[in-house]
Every structure is written in C-alpha cells, then in structure tokens.
Amino acid sequence: MNILLIGSGGREHALAWKIKQSPLCERLVVAPGNPGIAGVVECRDIKATDVMGLIGLAREIRADLVVVGPESALAEGIADACASANIPCFGPSRKAAQLETSKAFTKGICARYNIPTALSETFDNVAEAREFLKTYDPPYVIKADGLAAGKGVAISPDFQDGVAEIEAMLGGRYGAASSHIVIEEFMTGEEASIFALCDGETATIFGWAQDHKRAFDGDTGPNTGGMGTYSPAPVVTPELLEIVRRDILEPTMAGMKAEGMPYKGVLYAGVMVEYGQPRLVEYNARFGDPECQVLMLRLKSDIVPYLVAAARGALRNLPPPEWHKDAAVCVVYAARGYPDSPIPGSLIRGADQDFGRDVTVFHAGTSRDEKGQLRAAGGRVLNICARGPSIREARDRAYEALAGIDWPGGFYRRDIAWRAL
C-alpha cells in the first residue's frame, strides 16, 4: 500500500514509526513531517491545513489510504475532501469531528443520548456567564468551546479568578475558539484516556493510557497539551472498559449515526473515574499526544489493517488487537516558557544518539538549522519514550535517556507516572 500520513508532531512520528513496520506498507509519505520523521520516511512540505495540497499529494503518490494525525486537518475537512476524491481516509468528517472541535456540540450529544458527563452550560456573554458561576461552588471549570491547541481549559479556584477567566476567554484570548465558552461542574476522581477505533458502525477499544496535563511536578502550573503519559494505567480495569464501551462509546456511535454524521477514525474518550464509574470529560477526534506514543510502543499487532478497516467500515472482520505485556512511559521535553510563551531556537545536543532497543525518541517540535543542528521549534519539543517489564522500569529507562540529552533551553516533569507508582 501507498499511505499518506498527515501531521508534524510527536503523535505523527510515533504513527510513522509504527506504520513503517507494516509489511503492507510499500511507501509512506508524511506531510509536512519533522526532522525526526524525515529520518524514517519521506516528508513533503505541505501544511496539515492545506486540504487541496494534500489531496494533490495523495493523488500523486496514488495513496491507498490517508491517515489524519492532527485535529486541525479534520477541522478543515480533509476527510470530506478525501471522500470526494474517492480516497479511503482514516479520520472523521468535519461534521463528525465536532466531537472535538466544539465542546458545546459534545455536551449536546451527551444530553440527547444519556452519556454520563459533568453538568454544564454554554455562554457567549460575560454577564450571563458571571451570574451562572454564582450557582456553582469552586473550583470552576471553564473551557473554550473550540480548538485551542490543548490550552483552552481553566480550573479557577475562586469566584474572582473564574470571572477573570470568563472575561479573558470571551474577550478573545483564544480567538474564535473562545467566542463561546462552556462552564461545567468540577469532577473529582482519576482521569484516564481510552481509545476506540470506529468505522461508522462499530467501536473497537484500541488501548488506554493516563497522561499529565499540568506543566510542573505535583500537578501544578498551567494546563498543557500533555507533559507525559504511561500505559497501561492501573485505574483502567476490564470492568471499567466494559462500562465505557456500553455507556459512553456505543451511545455516541449510535447518536452520531442517527444524526447523519457517522463517526470513522479514532475516538479518544477522556474519562473521569470515581468509585469505578466513568464520566466523559471530553472527546478528541484523533490519537492523543503524547498518549499515541506509548500506545504505538505497546501495540504488538500490525496497525495498518486496523486503519484500513476503520476507513472502509470493516472493523467487525478483525480480531481485537494484541498488546505487548511491557509497560511504556513517555516524558515530554518542552521548551522553557511553555505553554504560554515557549522560547524557540535553542540548540539541542544528543537527541539523535542510539539509546538502545527499549528507548525511542519521537520529535514533536524540532527543526534543523543550516548546519544540520537540531533546534527547538515548538512548545513540546521531544518525547522520550521507553518500554519495560513494569511502569517503574520503563520510567527509569526514559529518564536515564533524557539525562543524556543536552538541552539547557528545555524542561520536563520529574514525576511522570506517579499515580501508578
């Protein structure tokens, strides 16, 4: 098969690494890619949001499958364009992707199909939102309705801070993404990330993990797109997976089909677990980042048949995927100033070395200068990932490898996987 993978981050590097291993993959092209991906496969400098450019590339390489990594491409309608061009696509339509691109839309789906989630209301007016805040006890959860690169969520400890967040978001902090906001009750418990492959009819559980959203040790600092993750997560039991499948995933699939927008691709359910019962925190319409990285390290099965089956509506014909017994841990190495104002351009040494069979470094936000030296070019820059017989051993291997990278311009959390340990 000829496969086009869209994206440029750590998630896409991990997907490229795994897809390339498939005996079904004859040619893999990634657009736009990054320096790490370019070390594995061919890259083309076409932005993930350039739908027509990507369709042209898919036709040029005679792509048998397009795999969509980032939500930005989905929001621009790449899956719809692939359908018009009769090219199989792993990823939902623009309408179906509203499960991620609009939190208000997802809350509506939850309400109509009895999917357990936090109580909430949606606002576009500061005064009304402020009055509603008085009906809840702190802490307050305030979310931008649209896509905000993983940064559109604020947890305010008191009323004054909550009002300030409302004013900032509705005042344009995240542009059009926060022209509407969702205010919801604060859920307690332990959060987990559960993934399902979907083909419009069927939802097949496809791995689970637990991530760390806060920037600093001890779950302090601002929310980020994710500072690290590990899999398997002890909080995810077989019993929990069955409840998520029955009460969250299947009603969502049925609801989306009933409303004329059947969901295809991967569906990432962030759930809050308390006393063994899950409630939906949010949906993402793509593999999580950095959750994807640990899933690809643990996935024993060839991923390509599952991507194809999801795109073609044939998941029921495949057995459940097989997973390595080893655990996997990913530590995100981010640029100083992330998530608010990451400092670009700093020199990174040692990331290209061979760390051994059990360690893989995925590039998330890097570039190379005219001398070929690696430099920071984003907020989350490197993903240091490792496998091991236990979460502790995998984590130790990841941190040992990280210590061998010379990057004064970066920082990382030193307590990844603390819940499991």
mmCIF file of N, CA, C and O in Angstrom, residues 178-247:
data_model
loop_
_atom_site.group_PDB
_atom_site.id
_atom_site.type_symbol
_atom_site.label_atom_id
_atom_site.label_comp_id
_atom_site.label_asym_id
_atom_site.label_seq_id
_atom_site.Cartn_x
_atom_site.Cartn_y
_atom_site.Cartn_z
ATOM 1 N N SER A 178 -12.711 30.737 21.521
ATOM 2 C CA SER A 178 -13.352 31.076 22.787
ATOM 3 C C SER A 178 -14.426 32.148 22.625
ATOM 4 O O SER A 178 -14.749 32.869 23.568
ATOM 5 N N SER A 179 -15.019 32.228 21.426
ATOM 6 C CA SER A 179 -16.158 33.137 21.250
ATOM 7 C C SER A 179 -17.377 32.595 22.011
ATOM 8 O O SER A 179 -18.296 33.340 22.333
ATOM 9 N N HIS A 180 -17.372 31.297 22.269
ATOM 10 C CA HIS A 180 -18.317 30.658 23.172
ATOM 11 C C HIS A 180 -17.505 29.893 24.213
ATOM 12 O O HIS A 180 -16.422 29.389 23.904
ATOM 13 N N ILE A 181 -18.018 29.801 25.424
ATOM 14 C CA ILE A 181 -17.338 29.031 26.464
ATOM 15 C C ILE A 181 -18.329 28.066 27.102
ATOM 16 O O ILE A 181 -19.545 28.276 27.077
ATOM 17 N N VAL A 182 -17.788 26.998 27.645
ATOM 18 C CA VAL A 182 -18.571 26.018 28.404
ATOM 19 C C VAL A 182 -18.114 26.078 29.854
ATOM 20 O O VAL A 182 -16.915 25.983 30.134
ATOM 21 N N ILE A 183 -19.061 26.265 30.754
ATOM 22 C CA ILE A 183 -18.765 26.216 32.193
ATOM 23 C C ILE A 183 -19.401 24.946 32.732
ATOM 24 O O ILE A 183 -20.594 24.707 32.525
ATOM 25 N N GLU A 184 -18.590 24.128 33.403
ATOM 26 C CA GLU A 184 -19.122 22.865 33.896
ATOM 27 C C GLU A 184 -18.693 22.601 35.328
ATOM 28 O O GLU A 184 -17.746 23.214 35.842
ATOM 29 N N GLU A 185 -19.403 21.683 35.964
ATOM 30 C CA GLU A 185 -19.063 21.324 37.332
ATOM 31 C C GLU A 185 -17.698 20.647 37.376
ATOM 32 O O GLU A 185 -17.284 19.977 36.425
ATOM 33 N N PHE A 186 -17.003 20.830 38.470
ATOM 34 C CA PHE A 186 -15.695 20.210 38.661
ATOM 35 C C PHE A 186 -15.897 18.749 39.061
ATOM 36 O O PHE A 186 -16.616 18.452 40.013
ATOM 37 N N MET A 187 -15.289 17.841 38.290
ATOM 38 C CA MET A 187 -15.395 16.421 38.595
ATOM 39 C C MET A 187 -14.170 15.966 39.366
ATOM 40 O O MET A 187 -13.039 16.333 39.037
ATOM 41 N N THR A 188 -14.374 15.162 40.385
ATOM 42 C CA THR A 188 -13.278 14.595 41.150
ATOM 43 C C THR A 188 -13.075 13.143 40.745
ATOM 44 O O THR A 188 -13.965 12.496 40.203
ATOM 45 N N GLY A 189 -11.884 12.634 41.020
ATOM 46 C CA GLY A 189 -11.556 11.262 40.680
ATOM 47 C C GLY A 189 -10.231 11.202 39.963
ATOM 48 O O GLY A 189 -9.381 12.083 40.095
ATOM 49 N N GLU A 190 -10.052 10.165 39.178
ATOM 50 C CA GLU A 190 -8.812 9.941 38.450
ATOM 51 C C GLU A 190 -9.135 9.874 36.962
ATOM 52 O O GLU A 190 -10.061 9.169 36.549
ATOM 53 N N GLU A 191 -8.389 10.636 36.172
ATOM 54 C CA GLU A 191 -8.696 10.715 34.742
ATOM 55 C C GLU A 191 -7.917 9.671 33.955
ATOM 56 O O GLU A 191 -6.759 9.371 34.258
ATOM 57 N N ALA A 192 -8.553 9.118 32.950
ATOM 58 C CA ALA A 192 -7.909 8.132 32.079
ATOM 59 C C ALA A 192 -8.260 8.429 30.629
ATOM 60 O O ALA A 192 -9.284 9.058 30.335
ATOM 61 N N SER A 193 -7.398 7.980 29.726
ATOM 62 C CA SER A 193 -7.589 8.170 28.286
ATOM 63 C C SER A 193 -7.853 6.812 27.655
ATOM 64 O O SER A 193 -7.004 5.919 27.715
ATOM 65 N N ILE A 194 -9.027 6.657 27.056
ATOM 66 C CA ILE A 194 -9.414 5.391 26.446
ATOM 67 C C ILE A 194 -9.690 5.634 24.972
ATOM 68 O O ILE A 194 -10.396 6.575 24.601
ATOM 69 N N PHE A 195 -9.130 4.774 24.128
ATOM 70 C CA PHE A 195 -9.194 4.965 22.684
ATOM 71 C C PHE A 195 -10.024 3.869 22.029
ATOM 72 O O PHE A 195 -9.971 2.707 22.432
ATOM 73 N N ALA A 196 -10.757 4.257 21.002
ATOM 74 C CA ALA A 196 -11.535 3.292 20.232
ATOM 75 C C ALA A 196 -11.378 3.586 18.748
ATOM 76 O O ALA A 196 -11.367 4.752 18.340
ATOM 77 N N LEU A 197 -11.238 2.540 17.958
ATOM 78 C CA LEU A 197 -11.292 2.688 16.516
ATOM 79 C C LEU A 197 -12.739 2.534 16.085
ATOM 80 O O LEU A 197 -13.450 1.653 16.573
ATOM 81 N N CYS A 198 -13.179 3.391 15.168
ATOM 82 C CA CYS A 198 -14.581 3.447 14.772
ATOM 83 C C CYS A 198 -14.690 3.418 13.253
ATOM 84 O O CYS A 198 -13.869 4.014 12.551
ATOM 85 N N ASP A 199 -15.742 2.733 12.756
ATOM 86 C CA ASP A 199 -15.938 2.662 11.306
ATOM 87 C C ASP A 199 -17.321 3.133 10.878
ATOM 88 O O ASP A 199 -17.789 2.800 9.786
ATOM 89 N N GLY A 200 -17.970 3.920 11.726
ATOM 90 C CA GLY A 200 -19.314 4.386 11.435
ATOM 91 C C GLY A 200 -20.386 3.523 12.045
ATOM 92 O O GLY A 200 -21.510 3.979 12.284
ATOM 93 N N GLU A 201 -20.056 2.257 12.308
ATOM 94 C CA GLU A 201 -20.990 1.310 12.914
ATOM 95 C C GLU A 201 -20.442 0.720 14.207
ATOM 96 O O GLU A 201 -21.137 0.625 15.206
ATOM 97 N N THR A 202 -19.178 0.329 14.154
ATOM 98 C CA THR A 202 -18.541 -0.417 15.230
ATOM 99 C C THR A 202 -17.501 0.429 15.943
ATOM 100 O O THR A 202 -16.813 1.233 15.306
ATOM 101 N N ALA A 203 -17.394 0.251 17.261
ATOM 102 C CA ALA A 203 -16.322 0.879 18.041
ATOM 103 C C ALA A 203 -15.532 -0.224 18.739
ATOM 104 O O ALA A 203 -16.079 -0.989 19.530
ATOM 105 N N THR A 204 -14.238 -0.306 18.431
ATOM 106 C CA THR A 204 -13.354 -1.324 18.997
ATOM 107 C C THR A 204 -12.351 -0.654 19.920
ATOM 108 O O THR A 204 -11.611 0.241 19.493
ATOM 109 N N ILE A 205 -12.334 -1.053 21.187
ATOM 110 C CA ILE A 205 -11.353 -0.486 22.127
ATOM 111 C C ILE A 205 -9.952 -0.698 21.577
ATOM 112 O O ILE A 205 -9.574 -1.800 21.171
ATOM 113 N N PHE A 206 -9.150 0.371 21.598
ATOM 114 C CA PHE A 206 -7.816 0.320 20.995
ATOM 115 C C PHE A 206 -6.799 0.986 21.922
ATOM 116 O O PHE A 206 -6.133 1.942 21.560
ATOM 117 N N GLY A 207 -6.733 0.471 23.139
ATOM 118 C CA GLY A 207 -5.695 0.932 24.055
ATOM 119 C C GLY A 207 -6.164 1.992 25.026
ATOM 120 O O GLY A 207 -7.210 2.609 24.852
ATOM 121 N N TRP A 208 -5.352 2.180 26.071
ATOM 122 C CA TRP A 208 -5.666 3.162 27.090
ATOM 123 C C TRP A 208 -4.371 3.624 27.751
ATOM 124 O O TRP A 208 -3.346 2.954 27.693
ATOM 125 N N ALA A 209 -4.454 4.784 28.368
ATOM 126 C CA ALA A 209 -3.268 5.387 28.977
ATOM 127 C C ALA A 209 -3.722 6.409 30.006
ATOM 128 O O ALA A 209 -4.921 6.643 30.183
ATOM 129 N N GLN A 210 -2.760 6.997 30.683
ATOM 130 C CA GLN A 210 -3.049 8.099 31.597
ATOM 131 C C GLN A 210 -1.990 9.172 31.377
ATOM 132 O O GLN A 210 -0.800 8.857 31.254
ATOM 133 N N ASP A 211 -2.438 10.427 31.280
ATOM 134 C CA ASP A 211 -1.482 11.490 30.987
ATOM 135 C C ASP A 211 -1.420 12.510 32.114
ATOM 136 O O ASP A 211 -2.136 12.406 33.105
ATOM 137 N N HIS A 212 -0.520 13.473 31.958
ATOM 138 C CA HIS A 212 -0.289 14.526 32.944
ATOM 139 C C HIS A 212 -0.470 15.861 32.239
ATOM 140 O O HIS A 212 0.339 16.245 31.402
ATOM 141 N N LYS A 213 -1.532 16.573 32.578
ATOM 142 C CA LYS A 213 -1.869 17.811 31.879
ATOM 143 C C LYS A 213 -1.132 19.037 32.420
ATOM 144 O O LYS A 213 -0.856 19.971 31.691
ATOM 145 N N ARG A 214 -0.851 19.064 33.713
ATOM 146 C CA ARG A 214 -0.225 20.253 34.302
ATOM 147 C C ARG A 214 1.252 20.334 33.941
ATOM 148 O O ARG A 214 1.930 19.324 33.773
ATOM 149 N N ALA A 215 1.766 21.551 33.889
ATOM 150 C CA ALA A 215 3.116 21.772 33.381
ATOM 151 C C ALA A 215 4.214 21.299 34.336
ATOM 152 O O ALA A 215 5.278 20.866 33.891
ATOM 153 N N PHE A 216 3.951 21.362 35.646
ATOM 154 C CA PHE A 216 5.032 21.153 36.607
ATOM 155 C C PHE A 216 4.753 19.993 37.553
ATOM 156 O O PHE A 216 3.619 19.506 37.667
ATOM 157 N N ASP A 217 5.807 19.576 38.241
ATOM 158 C CA ASP A 217 5.714 18.458 39.177
ATOM 159 C C ASP A 217 4.595 18.680 40.194
ATOM 160 O O ASP A 217 4.281 19.816 40.563
ATOM 161 N N GLY A 218 4.023 17.573 40.637
ATOM 162 C CA GLY A 218 2.973 17.652 41.635
ATOM 163 C C GLY A 218 1.651 18.131 41.069
ATOM 164 O O GLY A 218 0.780 18.570 41.815
ATOM 165 N N ASP A 219 1.498 18.022 39.739
ATOM 166 C CA ASP A 219 0.279 18.502 39.077
ATOM 167 C C ASP A 219 0.004 19.960 39.407
ATOM 168 O O ASP A 219 -1.115 20.340 39.772
ATOM 169 N N THR A 220 1.037 20.782 39.266
ATOM 170 C CA THR A 220 0.906 22.218 39.479
ATOM 171 C C THR A 220 1.185 22.951 38.164
ATOM 172 O O THR A 220 1.689 22.377 37.200
ATOM 173 N N GLY A 221 0.870 24.244 38.146
ATOM 174 C CA GLY A 221 1.113 25.044 36.955
ATOM 175 C C GLY A 221 -0.042 24.978 35.975
ATOM 176 O O GLY A 221 -1.063 24.340 36.228
ATOM 177 N N PRO A 222 0.108 25.646 34.839
ATOM 178 C CA PRO A 222 -0.983 25.732 33.863
ATOM 179 C C PRO A 222 -1.242 24.406 33.161
ATOM 180 O O PRO A 222 -0.364 23.535 33.094
ATOM 181 N N ASN A 223 -2.459 24.264 32.626
ATOM 182 C CA ASN A 223 -2.775 23.103 31.791
ATOM 183 C C ASN A 223 -1.991 23.180 30.493
ATOM 184 O O ASN A 223 -1.788 24.258 29.931
ATOM 185 N N THR A 224 -1.581 22.025 30.010
ATOM 186 C CA THR A 224 -0.843 21.939 28.750
ATOM 187 C C THR A 224 -1.512 20.898 27.863
ATOM 188 O O THR A 224 -2.513 20.297 28.223
ATOM 189 N N GLY A 225 -0.905 20.661 26.716
ATOM 190 C CA GLY A 225 -1.369 19.591 25.844
ATOM 191 C C GLY A 225 -0.967 18.226 26.338
ATOM 192 O O GLY A 225 -1.365 17.221 25.757
ATOM 193 N N GLY A 226 -0.181 18.154 27.396
ATOM 194 C CA GLY A 226 0.267 16.874 27.947
ATOM 195 C C GLY A 226 1.765 16.857 28.148
ATOM 196 O O GLY A 226 2.530 17.083 27.216
ATOM 197 N N MET A 227 2.198 16.619 29.388
ATOM 198 C CA MET A 227 3.628 16.612 29.721
ATOM 199 C C MET A 227 4.203 15.211 29.870
ATOM 200 O O MET A 227 5.381 15.038 30.164
ATOM 201 N N GLY A 228 3.394 14.206 29.653
ATOM 202 C CA GLY A 228 3.881 12.842 29.743
ATOM 203 C C GLY A 228 2.719 11.886 29.918
ATOM 204 O O GLY A 228 1.598 12.292 30.239
ATOM 205 N N THR A 229 2.983 10.620 29.683
ATOM 206 C CA THR A 229 1.917 9.626 29.788
ATOM 207 C C THR A 229 2.511 8.248 30.011
ATOM 208 O O THR A 229 3.710 8.034 29.827
ATOM 209 N N TYR A 230 1.636 7.322 30.405
ATOM 210 C CA TYR A 230 2.070 5.941 30.598
ATOM 211 C C TYR A 230 0.917 4.994 30.310
ATOM 212 O O TYR A 230 -0.263 5.361 30.379
ATOM 213 N N SER A 231 1.281 3.762 29.954
ATOM 214 C CA SER A 231 0.298 2.726 29.658
ATOM 215 C C SER A 231 0.917 1.374 29.986
ATOM 216 O O SER A 231 2.100 1.163 29.714
ATOM 217 N N PRO A 232 0.171 0.443 30.558
ATOM 218 C CA PRO A 232 -1.237 0.558 30.929
ATOM 219 C C PRO A 232 -1.406 1.403 32.195
ATOM 220 O O PRO A 232 -0.448 1.589 32.939
ATOM 221 N N ALA A 233 -2.622 1.893 32.404
ATOM 222 C CA ALA A 233 -2.937 2.682 33.593
ATOM 223 C C ALA A 233 -3.722 1.806 34.555
ATOM 224 O O ALA A 233 -4.751 1.249 34.177
ATOM 225 N N PRO A 234 -3.262 1.656 35.800
ATOM 226 C CA PRO A 234 -3.944 0.780 36.748
ATOM 227 C C PRO A 234 -5.409 1.123 36.970
ATOM 228 O O PRO A 234 -6.212 0.240 37.279
ATOM 229 N N VAL A 235 -5.788 2.398 36.783
ATOM 230 C CA VAL A 235 -7.176 2.789 37.007
ATOM 231 C C VAL A 235 -8.114 2.182 35.963
ATOM 232 O O VAL A 235 -9.324 2.051 36.191
ATOM 233 N N VAL A 236 -7.568 1.782 34.815
ATOM 234 C CA VAL A 236 -8.389 1.205 33.742
ATOM 235 C C VAL A 236 -8.443 -0.312 33.913
ATOM 236 O O VAL A 236 -7.492 -1.025 33.613
ATOM 237 N N THR A 237 -9.557 -0.783 34.396
ATOM 238 C CA THR A 237 -9.783 -2.214 34.621
ATOM 239 C C THR A 237 -10.677 -2.770 33.510
ATOM 240 O O THR A 237 -11.346 -2.009 32.798
ATOM 241 N N PRO A 238 -10.736 -4.103 33.368
ATOM 242 C CA PRO A 238 -11.675 -4.677 32.387
ATOM 243 C C PRO A 238 -13.113 -4.241 32.643
ATOM 244 O O PRO A 238 -13.873 -4.017 31.689
ATOM 245 N N GLU A 239 -13.473 -4.139 33.915
ATOM 246 C CA GLU A 239 -14.833 -3.706 34.250
ATOM 247 C C GLU A 239 -15.084 -2.273 33.788
ATOM 248 O O GLU A 239 -16.159 -1.948 33.262
ATOM 249 N N LEU A 240 -14.093 -1.397 33.981
ATOM 250 C CA LEU A 240 -14.238 -0.004 33.548
ATOM 251 C C LEU A 240 -14.369 0.081 32.029
ATOM 252 O O LEU A 240 -15.201 0.828 31.506
ATOM 253 N N LEU A 241 -13.547 -0.685 31.313
ATOM 254 C CA LEU A 241 -13.611 -0.664 29.856
ATOM 255 C C LEU A 241 -14.992 -1.076 29.352
ATOM 256 O O LEU A 241 -15.518 -0.501 28.391
ATOM 257 N N GLU A 242 -15.591 -2.051 30.008
ATOM 258 C CA GLU A 242 -16.921 -2.505 29.595
ATOM 259 C C GLU A 242 -17.960 -1.403 29.823
ATOM 260 O O GLU A 242 -18.839 -1.179 28.984
ATOM 261 N N ILE A 243 -17.850 -0.690 30.952
ATOM 262 C CA ILE A 243 -18.789 0.404 31.218
ATOM 263 C C ILE A 243 -18.609 1.516 30.192
ATOM 264 O O ILE A 243 -19.587 2.072 29.677
ATOM 265 N N VAL A 244 -17.359 1.865 29.888
ATOM 266 C CA VAL A 244 -17.089 2.913 28.894
ATOM 267 C C VAL A 244 -17.643 2.511 27.535
ATOM 268 O O VAL A 244 -18.271 3.324 26.837
ATOM 269 N N ARG A 245 -17.422 1.261 27.162
ATOM 270 C CA ARG A 245 -17.941 0.783 25.874
ATOM 271 C C ARG A 245 -19.463 0.886 25.834
ATOM 272 O O ARG A 245 -20.036 1.423 24.875
ATOM 273 N N ARG A 246 -20.119 0.385 26.887
ATOM 274 C CA ARG A 246 -21.584 0.291 26.909
ATOM 275 C C ARG A 246 -22.266 1.645 27.088
ATOM 276 O O ARG A 246 -23.248 1.954 26.406
ATOM 277 N N ASP A 247 -21.750 2.469 28.001
ATOM 278 C CA ASP A 247 -22.458 3.690 28.401
ATOM 279 C C ASP A 247 -21.968 4.957 27.716
ATOM 280 O O ASP A 247 -22.661 5.984 27.752
#
